[in-house]
Structures are given as structure tokens and as C-alpha cells.
């Protein structure tokens, strides 16, 4: 059975919109776990646009499943991870201007620094995953730098329309098979929703799916009815 890692970054995005304390991604993580999440994922971005250091520190103490910290492959972030010691670190490329993570990590282009960073994270007892495009060169490089997992960037598959979708799914299938041969464990994520995840689930071979946007989007819609009812009751009772 595959596992579900729930990404709670967007809860923090709403909090940061007002600069206050609610909604708290720590509370969201607890609710997600009670609802069946097998892991909690947060992305501590260098610009701290949503998740804050405080969130990761508290989550490390409160998460009952496992905590997956997504972060850029920089020495500053590696130092933070070694201090907090999440269960997993997923190294991702990061650009300041992007709305969300665009493209996978260029592992092949950064063999030396990544080898060193992964070694440090391993010494701290952290399992390391690399967020990569479904590309054989990047897989081989991921095995070379001694990553434990790769996370397949499913963005191109999710964004593909009509007849473009099948070849993107085939790339994911080939990546799962090639990773196994290279001794890499496989996660997947980005852009997955309640519909497009089905063909990927049918492939098998993925240990954990990391999903954020579609779950939080649905939570807003399915939760709106109750939220309005509670406020309406208060107001109308006055
Ligand atoms: N995996 C990684 C490495 C990501 O950067 C993201 C986006 O933060 C996700 C999974 C989740 O993507 P989505 O929010 O589209 O489900």
C-alpha cells in the first residue's frame, strides 16, 4: 500500500497573508494525521514565504507519523536540518520568483556539493530524497550522490493535456523501474489531484505521494459550508 504525505504549506500561506497566527500549519498537520495522513511535508523556503522556522521546530516535536522537510540544497538549509533533524529531507531546486517548485533538481550538475550535503544529513540520521524530473541521467546521478529516495516530479504529467498525457505517464513508469534497478526508493508529487493520481497509483512502485495544493483546495470548499453555518448561527443568535 502506498503512503500519503500531506503538504501543509498552503495553510501557512493563508496565515502569512495576515501576518497573524491562524490558521496554524501545526494544527493542520495534527488534523491531517488523524484523518489518515502517513506523513507531513513542509517546505521551508529561503524567503520564508509560508512555512517559518518555528513551524518546523514545533512539528518536529508534535508530528506522530514522519516529518519530511523540503528545502533548497544550500549550506544554510543543511545546517537548519541538522539542528532540527526531521525524519526526511527532500532537496528541491528553488527560485525566488517562482510560484511553486518548477522542475527537478539538477543532480548531475552538482555531484560534488550534493554528495557532501547528503553525507552530512546522513551523519545526522536523516533520510535524504532528491526531487527530480523523470530523467535517467538524473536518476543515475542520484544513485551516485547516495540519495536514499528520489521523488519523481509529476508536474509535467499533471500539466499535460489530451494525447500528451500518455507519454508523460510512460516516463514516470520508466523512472520507477530504473530507480529500482539503481537501488533508489521512489516517492512522487507535484500537481497530483483526486483525478490525475489514479493512473499513477495503478503503476505501483511509489512508496509515498506528497500532495498539498489539491487537498488544501478541497478542504477550503468542503469546509466552507460548516464555517459559514457556525458564524451565521453566532450572528443570527444576537
Ligand atoms: N513535492 C515537492 C518536492 C514539492 O515541492 C511540492 C510543492 O510544494 C509537492 C510535492 C506538492 O505539490 P502540490 O502542492 O502541487 O500537491
Short mmCIF file of N, CA, C and O and ligand atoms in Angstrom, two decimals, residues 7 9-10 43 70 90 92 100-101 131 151 189-192 210-213, ligand 1:
data_model
loop_
_atom_site.label_atom_id
_atom_site.label_comp_id
_atom_site.label_asym_id
_atom_site.label_seq_id
_atom_site.Cartn_x
_atom_site.Cartn_y
_atom_site.Cartn_z
N UNK A 7 1.16 17.86 2.40
CA UNK A 7 1.94 19.09 2.45
C UNK A 7 1.05 20.22 2.97
O UNK A 7 0.00 20.51 2.37
N UNK A 9 1.93 23.46 3.48
CA UNK A 9 2.45 24.81 3.19
C UNK A 9 1.35 25.85 2.98
O UNK A 9 1.47 27.00 3.42
N UNK A 10 0.27 25.42 2.28
CA UNK A 10 -0.75 26.43 1.93
C UNK A 10 -1.54 26.92 3.14
O UNK A 10 -2.13 28.00 3.11
N UNK A 43 7.72 22.81 3.28
CA UNK A 43 8.83 23.36 2.51
C UNK A 43 9.27 24.66 3.19
O UNK A 43 8.53 25.64 3.17
N UNK A 70 11.13 19.73 3.04
CA UNK A 70 11.62 20.08 1.71
C UNK A 70 12.44 21.35 1.85
O UNK A 70 12.03 22.29 2.54
N UNK A 90 13.88 16.41 1.74
CA UNK A 90 13.79 16.33 0.29
C UNK A 90 14.43 17.59 -0.28
O UNK A 90 13.97 18.70 0.00
N UNK A 92 15.17 20.22 -3.03
CA UNK A 92 14.44 20.72 -4.21
C UNK A 92 15.17 21.94 -4.77
O UNK A 92 15.86 22.63 -4.03
N UNK A 100 5.67 28.13 -7.39
CA UNK A 100 5.86 26.85 -6.73
C UNK A 100 7.10 26.21 -7.36
O UNK A 100 7.68 26.78 -8.28
N UNK A 101 7.53 25.05 -6.82
CA UNK A 101 8.77 24.44 -7.31
C UNK A 101 8.64 24.09 -8.79
O UNK A 101 7.77 23.32 -9.18
N UNK A 131 14.34 15.62 -5.35
CA UNK A 131 13.18 15.88 -6.21
C UNK A 131 13.68 16.04 -7.64
O UNK A 131 14.34 17.03 -7.96
N UNK A 151 12.25 11.69 -5.46
CA UNK A 151 10.82 12.00 -5.58
C UNK A 151 10.60 12.42 -7.02
O UNK A 151 11.20 13.40 -7.49
N UNK A 189 5.37 13.39 -6.50
CA UNK A 189 4.49 14.50 -6.14
C UNK A 189 4.64 15.69 -7.04
O UNK A 189 5.57 15.78 -7.84
N UNK A 190 3.71 16.59 -6.90
CA UNK A 190 3.57 17.89 -7.55
C UNK A 190 2.43 17.87 -8.57
O UNK A 190 2.52 17.19 -9.58
N UNK A 191 1.39 18.61 -8.25
CA UNK A 191 0.26 18.77 -9.17
C UNK A 191 -0.73 17.61 -9.15
O UNK A 191 -1.69 17.61 -9.93
N UNK A 192 -0.52 16.64 -8.26
CA UNK A 192 -1.43 15.49 -8.23
C UNK A 192 -2.77 15.90 -7.60
O UNK A 192 -2.79 16.64 -6.61
N UNK A 210 3.47 12.86 -2.14
CA UNK A 210 3.41 14.11 -1.40
C UNK A 210 2.46 15.07 -2.11
O UNK A 210 2.71 15.47 -3.24
N UNK A 211 1.37 15.39 -1.42
CA UNK A 211 0.30 16.16 -2.06
C UNK A 211 -0.12 17.32 -1.16
O UNK A 211 -0.33 17.15 0.04
N UNK A 212 -0.22 18.51 -1.76
CA UNK A 212 -0.60 19.69 -0.99
C UNK A 212 -1.76 20.44 -1.59
O UNK A 212 -2.87 20.44 -1.05
N UNK A 213 -1.54 21.05 -2.75
CA UNK A 213 -2.49 22.02 -3.29
C UNK A 213 -3.90 21.47 -3.46
O UNK A 213 -4.87 22.12 -3.06
N1 LIG B 1 6.72 17.54 -3.72
C1 LIG B 1 7.55 18.61 -3.81
C2 LIG B 1 9.02 18.35 -3.81
C3 LIG B 1 7.06 19.92 -3.87
O1 LIG B 1 7.91 20.96 -3.95
C4 LIG B 1 5.66 20.11 -3.81
C5 LIG B 1 5.10 21.51 -3.82
O2 LIG B 1 5.48 22.16 -2.66
C6 LIG B 1 4.83 18.99 -3.70
C7 LIG B 1 5.38 17.70 -3.67
C8 LIG B 1 3.34 19.10 -3.59
O3 LIG B 1 2.81 19.65 -4.77
P1 LIG B 1 1.28 20.07 -4.81
O4 LIG B 1 1.12 21.19 -3.81
O5 LIG B 1 1.09 20.50 -6.23
O6 LIG B 1 0.48 18.88 -4.43
#
